[in-house]
Tab-separated table of C-alpha atoms in Angstrom:
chain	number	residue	atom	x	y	z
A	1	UNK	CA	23.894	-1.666	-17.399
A	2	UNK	CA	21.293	-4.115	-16.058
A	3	UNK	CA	18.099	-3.802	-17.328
A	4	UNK	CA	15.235	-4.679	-14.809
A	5	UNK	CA	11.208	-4.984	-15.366
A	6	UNK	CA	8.523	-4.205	-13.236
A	7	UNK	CA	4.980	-4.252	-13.072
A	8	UNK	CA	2.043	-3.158	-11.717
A	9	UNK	CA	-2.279	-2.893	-12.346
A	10	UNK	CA	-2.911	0.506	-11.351
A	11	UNK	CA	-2.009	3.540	-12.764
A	12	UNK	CA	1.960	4.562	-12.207
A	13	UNK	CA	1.738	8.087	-10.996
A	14	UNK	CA	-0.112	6.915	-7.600
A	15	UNK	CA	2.271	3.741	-6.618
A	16	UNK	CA	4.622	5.348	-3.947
A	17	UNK	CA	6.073	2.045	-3.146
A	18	UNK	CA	7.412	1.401	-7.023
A	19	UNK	CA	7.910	5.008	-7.334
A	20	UNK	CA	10.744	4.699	-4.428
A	21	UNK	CA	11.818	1.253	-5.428
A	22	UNK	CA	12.365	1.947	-9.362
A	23	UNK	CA	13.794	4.626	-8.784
A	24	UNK	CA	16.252	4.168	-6.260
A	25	UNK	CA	17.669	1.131	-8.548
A	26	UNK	CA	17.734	3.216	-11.330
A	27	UNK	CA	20.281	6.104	-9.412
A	28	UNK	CA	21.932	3.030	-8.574
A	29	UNK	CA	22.561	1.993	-11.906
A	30	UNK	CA	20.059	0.038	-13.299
A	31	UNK	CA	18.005	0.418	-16.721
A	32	UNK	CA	14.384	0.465	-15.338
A	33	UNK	CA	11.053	0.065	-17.024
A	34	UNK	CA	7.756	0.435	-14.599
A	35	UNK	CA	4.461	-1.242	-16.576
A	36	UNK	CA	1.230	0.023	-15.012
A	37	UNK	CA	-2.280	0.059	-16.992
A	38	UNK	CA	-3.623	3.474	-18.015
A	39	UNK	CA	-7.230	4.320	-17.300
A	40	UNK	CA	-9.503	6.461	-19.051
A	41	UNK	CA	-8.956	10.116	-17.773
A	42	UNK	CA	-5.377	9.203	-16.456
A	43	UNK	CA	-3.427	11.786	-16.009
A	44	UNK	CA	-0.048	12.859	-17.919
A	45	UNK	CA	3.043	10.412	-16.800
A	46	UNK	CA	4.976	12.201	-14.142
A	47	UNK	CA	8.580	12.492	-15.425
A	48	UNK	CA	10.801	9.645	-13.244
A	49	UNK	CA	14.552	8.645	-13.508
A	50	UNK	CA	13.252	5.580	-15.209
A	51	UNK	CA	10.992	3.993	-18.175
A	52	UNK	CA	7.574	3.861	-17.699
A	53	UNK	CA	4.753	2.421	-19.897
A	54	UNK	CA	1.111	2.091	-19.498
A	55	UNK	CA	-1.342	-0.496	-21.004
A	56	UNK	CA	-4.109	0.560	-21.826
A	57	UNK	CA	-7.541	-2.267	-21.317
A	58	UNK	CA	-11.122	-2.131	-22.631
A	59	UNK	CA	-12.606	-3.619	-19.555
A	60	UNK	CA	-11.823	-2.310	-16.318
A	61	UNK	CA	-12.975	-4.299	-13.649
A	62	UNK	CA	-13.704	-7.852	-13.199
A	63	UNK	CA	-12.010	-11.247	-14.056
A	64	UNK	CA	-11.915	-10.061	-17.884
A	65	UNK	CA	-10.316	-7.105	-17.161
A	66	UNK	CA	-7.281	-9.195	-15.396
A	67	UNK	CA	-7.068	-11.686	-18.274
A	68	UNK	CA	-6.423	-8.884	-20.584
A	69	UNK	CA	-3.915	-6.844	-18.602
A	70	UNK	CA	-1.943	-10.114	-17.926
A	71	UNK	CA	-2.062	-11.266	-22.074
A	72	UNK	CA	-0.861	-7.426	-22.547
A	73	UNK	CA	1.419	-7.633	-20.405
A	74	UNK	CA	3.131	-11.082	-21.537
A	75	UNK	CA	3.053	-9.118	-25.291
A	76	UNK	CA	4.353	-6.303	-24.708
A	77	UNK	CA	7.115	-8.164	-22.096
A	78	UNK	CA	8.217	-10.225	-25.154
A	79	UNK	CA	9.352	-7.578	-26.550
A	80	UNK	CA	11.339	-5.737	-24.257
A	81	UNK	CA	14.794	-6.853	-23.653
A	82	UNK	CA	15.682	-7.517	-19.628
A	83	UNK	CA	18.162	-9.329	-17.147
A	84	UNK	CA	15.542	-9.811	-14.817
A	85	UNK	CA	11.861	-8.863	-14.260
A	86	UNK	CA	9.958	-8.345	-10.849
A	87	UNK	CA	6.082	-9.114	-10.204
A	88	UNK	CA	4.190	-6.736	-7.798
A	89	UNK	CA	1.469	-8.955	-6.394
A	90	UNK	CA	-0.186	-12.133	-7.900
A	91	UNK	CA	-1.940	-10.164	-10.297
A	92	UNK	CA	0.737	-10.048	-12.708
A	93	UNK	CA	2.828	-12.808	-11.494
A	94	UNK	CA	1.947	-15.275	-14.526
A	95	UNK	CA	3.368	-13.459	-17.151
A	96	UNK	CA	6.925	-12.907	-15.166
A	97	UNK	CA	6.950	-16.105	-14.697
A	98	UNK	CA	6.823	-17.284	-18.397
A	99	UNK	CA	8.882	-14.819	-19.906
A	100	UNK	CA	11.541	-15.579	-17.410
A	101	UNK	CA	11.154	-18.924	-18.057
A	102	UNK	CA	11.041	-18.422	-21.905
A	103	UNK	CA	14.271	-15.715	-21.982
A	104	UNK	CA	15.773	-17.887	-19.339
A	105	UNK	CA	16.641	-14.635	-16.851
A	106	UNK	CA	16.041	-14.323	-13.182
A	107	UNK	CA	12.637	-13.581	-11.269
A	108	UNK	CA	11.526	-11.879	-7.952
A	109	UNK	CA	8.390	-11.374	-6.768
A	110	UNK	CA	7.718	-8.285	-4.506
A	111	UNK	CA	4.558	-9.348	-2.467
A	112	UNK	CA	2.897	-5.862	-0.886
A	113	UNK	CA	0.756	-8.386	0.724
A	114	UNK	CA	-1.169	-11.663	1.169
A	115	UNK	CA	-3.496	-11.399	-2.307
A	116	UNK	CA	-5.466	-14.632	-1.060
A	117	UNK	CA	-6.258	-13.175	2.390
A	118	UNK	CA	-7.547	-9.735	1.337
A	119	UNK	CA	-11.346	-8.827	2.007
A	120	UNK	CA	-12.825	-9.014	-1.613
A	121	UNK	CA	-11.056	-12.439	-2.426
A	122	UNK	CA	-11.330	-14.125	0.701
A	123	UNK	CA	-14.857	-13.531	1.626
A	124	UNK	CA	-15.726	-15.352	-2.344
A	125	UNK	CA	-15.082	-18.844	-2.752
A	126	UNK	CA	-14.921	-18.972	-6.338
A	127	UNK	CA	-12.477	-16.030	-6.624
A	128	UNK	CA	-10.555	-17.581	-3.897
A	129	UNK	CA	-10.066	-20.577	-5.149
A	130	UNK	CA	-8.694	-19.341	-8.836
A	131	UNK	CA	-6.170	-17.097	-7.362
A	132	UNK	CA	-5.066	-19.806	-4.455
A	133	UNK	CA	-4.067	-21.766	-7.434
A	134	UNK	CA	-2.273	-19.075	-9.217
A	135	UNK	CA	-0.543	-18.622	-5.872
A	136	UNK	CA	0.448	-22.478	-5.226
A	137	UNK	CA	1.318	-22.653	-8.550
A	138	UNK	CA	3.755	-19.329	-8.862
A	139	UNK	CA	4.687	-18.771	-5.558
A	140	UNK	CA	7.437	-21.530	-5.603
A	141	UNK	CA	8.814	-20.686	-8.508
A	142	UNK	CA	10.106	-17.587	-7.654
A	143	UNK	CA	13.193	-18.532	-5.366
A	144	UNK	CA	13.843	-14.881	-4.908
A	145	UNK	CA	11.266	-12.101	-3.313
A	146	UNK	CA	10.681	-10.023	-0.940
A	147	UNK	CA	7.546	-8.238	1.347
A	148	UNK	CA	6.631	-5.846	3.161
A	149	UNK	CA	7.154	-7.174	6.712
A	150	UNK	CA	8.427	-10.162	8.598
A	151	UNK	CA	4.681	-11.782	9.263
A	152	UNK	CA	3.749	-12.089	6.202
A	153	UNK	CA	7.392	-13.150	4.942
A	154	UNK	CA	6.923	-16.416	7.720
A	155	UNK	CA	3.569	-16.462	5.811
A	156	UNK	CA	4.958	-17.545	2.216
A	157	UNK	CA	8.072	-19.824	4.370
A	158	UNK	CA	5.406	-21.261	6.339
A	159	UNK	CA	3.303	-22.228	2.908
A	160	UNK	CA	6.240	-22.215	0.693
A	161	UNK	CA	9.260	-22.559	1.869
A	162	UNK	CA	10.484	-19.172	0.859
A	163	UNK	CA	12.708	-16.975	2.130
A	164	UNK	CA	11.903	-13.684	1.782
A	165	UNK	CA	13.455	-10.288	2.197
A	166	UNK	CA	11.324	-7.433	4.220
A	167	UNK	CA	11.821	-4.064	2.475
A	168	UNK	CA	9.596	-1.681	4.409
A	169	UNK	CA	6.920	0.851	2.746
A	170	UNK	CA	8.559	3.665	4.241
A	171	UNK	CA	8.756	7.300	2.984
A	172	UNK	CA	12.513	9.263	1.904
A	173	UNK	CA	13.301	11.444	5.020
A	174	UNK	CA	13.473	14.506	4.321
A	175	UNK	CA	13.943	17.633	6.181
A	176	UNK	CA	10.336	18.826	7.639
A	177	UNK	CA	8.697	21.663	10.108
A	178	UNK	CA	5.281	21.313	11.243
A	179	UNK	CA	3.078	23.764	9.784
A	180	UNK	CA	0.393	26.213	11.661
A	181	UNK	CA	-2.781	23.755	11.489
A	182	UNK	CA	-5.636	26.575	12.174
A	183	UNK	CA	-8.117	23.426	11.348
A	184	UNK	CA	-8.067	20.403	12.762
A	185	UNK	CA	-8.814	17.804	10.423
A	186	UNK	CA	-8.853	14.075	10.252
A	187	UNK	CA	-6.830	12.372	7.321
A	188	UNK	CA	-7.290	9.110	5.473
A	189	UNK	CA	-4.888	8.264	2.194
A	190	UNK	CA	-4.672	5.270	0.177
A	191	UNK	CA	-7.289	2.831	-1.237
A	192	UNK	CA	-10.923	3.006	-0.280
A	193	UNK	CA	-11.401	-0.930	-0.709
A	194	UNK	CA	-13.473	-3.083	1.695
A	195	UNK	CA	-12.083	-3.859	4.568
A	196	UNK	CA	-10.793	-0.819	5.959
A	197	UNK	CA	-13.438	-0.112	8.458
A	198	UNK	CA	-15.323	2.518	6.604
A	199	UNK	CA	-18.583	1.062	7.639
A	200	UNK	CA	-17.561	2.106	11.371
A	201	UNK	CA	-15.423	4.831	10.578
A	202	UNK	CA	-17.777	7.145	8.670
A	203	UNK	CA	-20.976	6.683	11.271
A	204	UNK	CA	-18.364	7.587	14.072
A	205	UNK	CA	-17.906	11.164	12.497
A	206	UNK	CA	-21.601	11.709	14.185
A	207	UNK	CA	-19.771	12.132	17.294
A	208	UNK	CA	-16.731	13.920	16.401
A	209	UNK	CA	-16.376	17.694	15.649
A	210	UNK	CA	-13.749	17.717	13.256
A	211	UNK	CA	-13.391	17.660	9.141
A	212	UNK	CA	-12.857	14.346	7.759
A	213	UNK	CA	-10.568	14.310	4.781
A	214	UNK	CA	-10.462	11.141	2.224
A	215	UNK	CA	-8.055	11.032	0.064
A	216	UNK	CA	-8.046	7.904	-2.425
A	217	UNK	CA	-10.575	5.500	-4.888
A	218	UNK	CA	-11.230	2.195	-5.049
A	219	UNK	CA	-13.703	-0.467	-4.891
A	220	UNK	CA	-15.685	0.705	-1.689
A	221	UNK	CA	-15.763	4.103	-3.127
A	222	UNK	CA	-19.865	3.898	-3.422
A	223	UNK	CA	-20.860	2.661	-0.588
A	224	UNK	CA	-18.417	5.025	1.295
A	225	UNK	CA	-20.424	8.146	-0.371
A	226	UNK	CA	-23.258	6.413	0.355
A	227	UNK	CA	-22.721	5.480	4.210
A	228	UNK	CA	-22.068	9.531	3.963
A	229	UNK	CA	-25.158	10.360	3.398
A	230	UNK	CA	-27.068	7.652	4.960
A	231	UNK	CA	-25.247	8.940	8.187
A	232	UNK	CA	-26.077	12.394	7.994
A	233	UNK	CA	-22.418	13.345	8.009
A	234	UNK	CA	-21.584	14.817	4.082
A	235	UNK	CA	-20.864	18.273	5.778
A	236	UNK	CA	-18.020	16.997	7.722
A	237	UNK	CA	-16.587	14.541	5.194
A	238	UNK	CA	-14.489	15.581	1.906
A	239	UNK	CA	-14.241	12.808	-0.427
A	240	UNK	CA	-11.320	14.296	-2.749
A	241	UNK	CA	-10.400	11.045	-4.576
A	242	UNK	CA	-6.867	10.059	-5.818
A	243	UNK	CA	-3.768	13.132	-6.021
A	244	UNK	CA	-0.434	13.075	-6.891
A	245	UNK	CA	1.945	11.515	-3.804
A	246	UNK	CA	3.729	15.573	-4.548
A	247	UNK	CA	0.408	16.861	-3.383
A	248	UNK	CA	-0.927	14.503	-1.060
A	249	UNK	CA	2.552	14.746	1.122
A	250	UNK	CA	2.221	18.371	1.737
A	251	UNK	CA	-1.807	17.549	2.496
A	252	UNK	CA	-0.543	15.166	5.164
A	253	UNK	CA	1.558	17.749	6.848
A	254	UNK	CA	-1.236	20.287	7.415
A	255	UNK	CA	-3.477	17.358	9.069
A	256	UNK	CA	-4.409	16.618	12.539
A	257	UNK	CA	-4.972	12.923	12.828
A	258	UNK	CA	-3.746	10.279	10.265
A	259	UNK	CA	-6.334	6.798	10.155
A	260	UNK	CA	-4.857	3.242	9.718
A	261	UNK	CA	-7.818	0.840	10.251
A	262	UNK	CA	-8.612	-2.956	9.141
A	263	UNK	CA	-10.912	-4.918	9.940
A	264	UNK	CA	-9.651	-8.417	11.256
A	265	UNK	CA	-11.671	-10.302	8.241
A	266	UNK	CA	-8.009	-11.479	6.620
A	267	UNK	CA	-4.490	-12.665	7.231
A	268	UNK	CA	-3.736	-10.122	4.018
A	269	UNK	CA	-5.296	-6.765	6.641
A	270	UNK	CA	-4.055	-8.608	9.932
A	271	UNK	CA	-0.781	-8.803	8.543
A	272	UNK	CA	-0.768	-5.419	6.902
A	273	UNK	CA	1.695	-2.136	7.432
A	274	UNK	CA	0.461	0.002	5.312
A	275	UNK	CA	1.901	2.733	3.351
A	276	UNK	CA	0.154	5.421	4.761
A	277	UNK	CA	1.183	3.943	8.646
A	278	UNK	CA	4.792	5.208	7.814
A	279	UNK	CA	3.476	8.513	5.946
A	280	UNK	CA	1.918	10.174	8.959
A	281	UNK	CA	4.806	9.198	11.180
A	282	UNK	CA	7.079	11.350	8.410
A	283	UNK	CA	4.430	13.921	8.345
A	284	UNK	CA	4.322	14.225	12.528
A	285	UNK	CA	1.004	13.867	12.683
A	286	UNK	CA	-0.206	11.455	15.587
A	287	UNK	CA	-2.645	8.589	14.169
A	288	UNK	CA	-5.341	6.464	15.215
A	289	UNK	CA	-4.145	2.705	14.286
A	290	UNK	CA	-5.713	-0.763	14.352
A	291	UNK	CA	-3.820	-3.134	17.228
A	292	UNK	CA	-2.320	-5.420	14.783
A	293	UNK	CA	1.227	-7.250	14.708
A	294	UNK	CA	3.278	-5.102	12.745
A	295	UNK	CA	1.845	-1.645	14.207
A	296	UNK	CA	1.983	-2.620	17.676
A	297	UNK	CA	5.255	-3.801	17.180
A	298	UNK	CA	6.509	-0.184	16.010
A	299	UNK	CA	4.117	1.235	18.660
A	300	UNK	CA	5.415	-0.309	21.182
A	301	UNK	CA	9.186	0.929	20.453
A	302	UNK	CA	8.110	4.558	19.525
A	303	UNK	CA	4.859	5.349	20.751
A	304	UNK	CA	3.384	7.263	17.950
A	305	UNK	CA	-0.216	6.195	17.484
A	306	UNK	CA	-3.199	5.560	19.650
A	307	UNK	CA	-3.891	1.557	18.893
A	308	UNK	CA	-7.452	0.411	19.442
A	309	UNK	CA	-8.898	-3.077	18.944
A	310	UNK	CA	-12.683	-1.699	18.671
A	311	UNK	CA	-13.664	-1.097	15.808
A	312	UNK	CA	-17.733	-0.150	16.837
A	313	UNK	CA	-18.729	3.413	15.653
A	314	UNK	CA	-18.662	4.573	19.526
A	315	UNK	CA	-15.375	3.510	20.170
A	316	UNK	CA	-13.116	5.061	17.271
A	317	UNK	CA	-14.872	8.496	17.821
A	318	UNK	CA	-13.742	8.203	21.678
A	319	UNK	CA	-10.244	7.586	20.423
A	320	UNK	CA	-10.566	10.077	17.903
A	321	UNK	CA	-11.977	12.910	20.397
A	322	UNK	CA	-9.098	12.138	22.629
A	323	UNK	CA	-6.403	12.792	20.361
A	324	UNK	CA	-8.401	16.012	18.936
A	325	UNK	CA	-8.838	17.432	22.812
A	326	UNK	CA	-5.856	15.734	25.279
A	327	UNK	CA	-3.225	17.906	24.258
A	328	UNK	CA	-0.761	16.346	26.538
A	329	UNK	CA	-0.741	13.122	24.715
A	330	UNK	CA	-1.033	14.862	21.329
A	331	UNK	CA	2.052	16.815	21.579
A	332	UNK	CA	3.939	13.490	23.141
A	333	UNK	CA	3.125	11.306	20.216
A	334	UNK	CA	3.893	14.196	18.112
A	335	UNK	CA	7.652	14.566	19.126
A	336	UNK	CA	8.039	10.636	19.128
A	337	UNK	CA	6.717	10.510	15.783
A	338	UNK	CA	9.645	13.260	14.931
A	339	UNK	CA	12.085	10.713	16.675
A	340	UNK	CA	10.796	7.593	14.687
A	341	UNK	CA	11.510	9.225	11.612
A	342	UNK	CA	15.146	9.867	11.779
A	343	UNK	CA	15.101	5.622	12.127
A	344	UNK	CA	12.667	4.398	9.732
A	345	UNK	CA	12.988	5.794	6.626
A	346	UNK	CA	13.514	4.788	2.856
A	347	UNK	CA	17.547	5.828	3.011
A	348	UNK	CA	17.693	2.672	5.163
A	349	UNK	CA	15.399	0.255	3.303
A	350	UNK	CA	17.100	1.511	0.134
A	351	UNK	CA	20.218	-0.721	1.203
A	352	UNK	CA	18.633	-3.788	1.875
A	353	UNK	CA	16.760	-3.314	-1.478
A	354	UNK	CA	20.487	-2.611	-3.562
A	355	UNK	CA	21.805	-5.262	-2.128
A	356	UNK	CA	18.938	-7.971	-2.997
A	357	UNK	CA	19.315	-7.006	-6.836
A	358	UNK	CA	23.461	-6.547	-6.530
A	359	UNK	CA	23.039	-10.871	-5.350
A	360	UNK	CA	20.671	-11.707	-7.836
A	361	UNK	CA	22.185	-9.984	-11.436
């Protein structure tokens, strides 16, 4: 049985992506440990098919804290036997590298997407320029990888000369039925960081008579509350911070509208196709979607979203009240949604992703 490593710097029970990843190589076959960091007040470690360890840190934020996870991580990888290790992102791609180099045993790096070109990195020179170098240096070491979509895979060949697989964030299908939705609420999952439009997003529920539901932490988290209140609009928004994927799928279901927005301040949000993209379309719930590459590209086959390129306050609560009140185009986007399903789903990424490791061990 081969025995694979992975490894991430949040906490395990959230990461949908691994969640499907390690665990469809580990039906398949494979011995597979999952490394995350736990955080004080983290839940209990939802059972999975495979291992799963956390590290725990004393600091939790800053450059510290990812010297310390990445030193813990090298430790503790020392002493687990493997016949090949994965790194998630370039935030733990140092130690995979050494320990692959030092047990002699292949590498992959899974990039979810451009670390450089993300908000909070880009926009600060200093950080930028420490993890550019961790990213010329690594990057072209690790012959084998894979991302999350073909952009950002001509990205790293463009730079690197890699060639990357694209496995897709996409849920398991799964049988579903739309629920009665007696409220009509507006849904946003995943990772309240910067540059995802929140600045626009939560003035333009002034103008739009409908719940807003957050679901999700991260480093905007503040100033989101904050904009909130400045905005006069805490009755309509529900800040209910992170839940269990279990919980958050059946959530989805019962909402109106799903968000995907980025602001264009980054290759790494330009680029992006989120997780959450592919979570309404399983969930049959219309979205409102930035007019980037990768989602127009879907868009334009299945016509599930409304795409805007606007970002101002006005605009995304136009969009927003149309998809609430035209119930033509609602219930159109809602059926193609149903169709786009049955095509992209994790049963078919889950044979591209078998096969990678079946070439590589």
């Amino acid at each position: 049985m081969k025995r694979l490593i992975f490894a991430v710097t949040n906490d395990l029970n959230y990461d949908q992506r691994m969640i499907r990843i390690c665990t469809s190589l580990a039906e398949a076959g494979y011995a597979v440990t999952l490394i995350g960091r736990r955080f004080t007040g983290s839940p209990a470690l939802v059972t999975r098919p495979f291992k799963q360890k956390r590290l725990f840190c004393f600091f939790r934020t800053g450059k510290l804290s990812y010297l310390e996870y990445n030193l813990r991580l090298f430790l503790c990888l020392l002493f687990i036997k493997a016949d090949g290790v994965c790194a998630i992102d370039l935030d733990t791609i140092l130690p995979f590298y050494f320990i692959s180099k030092l047990k002699g045993i292949p590498r992959v790096y899974d990039a979810h997407e451009l670390f450089c070109e993300m908000k909070e990195v880009v926009t600060r020179p200093r950080i930028y320029k420490v993890w550019k170098w961790v990213e010329r240096y690594a990057v072209p070491k690790f012959k084998h990888g894979y991302t999350v979509n073909k952009p950002i895979a001509d990205e790293f060949k463009m730079m690197y000369r890699t060639e990357y697989e694209v496995i897709r964030n996409v849920p398991v299908w799964e049988p579903l039925e739309i629920p009665d939705k007696p409220e009509k609420f507006i849904l946003f999952q995943g990772a309240v960081n910067e540059g995802r439009s929140f600045e626009t997003l939560i003035p333009a529920m002034q103008y739009v008579n409908a719940p807003f539901v957050i679901c999700g932490n991260g480093n905007f988290m503040i100033q989101a509350e904050f904009l909130a209140s400045e905005y006069d609009t805490n009755h309509r928004i529900e800040f209910k911070g992170r839940i269990l994927p279990a919980e958050l799928k059946e959530l989805t279901k019962k909402a109106w509208i799903g968000v995907t927005l980025f602001e264009n301040n980054g290759l790494s949000n330009y680029y992006s196709l989120a997780n959450r993209f592919f979570d309404y379309i399983h969930a049959g719930i219309p979205q409102l979607c930035v007019d980037y590459p990768a989602y127009r590209e879907i868009n334009n086959k299945y016509n599930i979203a409304v795409l805007t390129s606007d970002l101002r306050s006005e605009a995304l609560a136009e969009r927003l009240n149309e998809l609430l009140n035209n119930k033509n185009l609602y219930y159109q986007l809602q059926q193609n949604c149903l169709q786009a399903r049955e095509a992209i789903n994790w049963q078919q990424e889950e044979k591209k992703l078998l096969a990678f490791y079946k070439n590589i061990l």
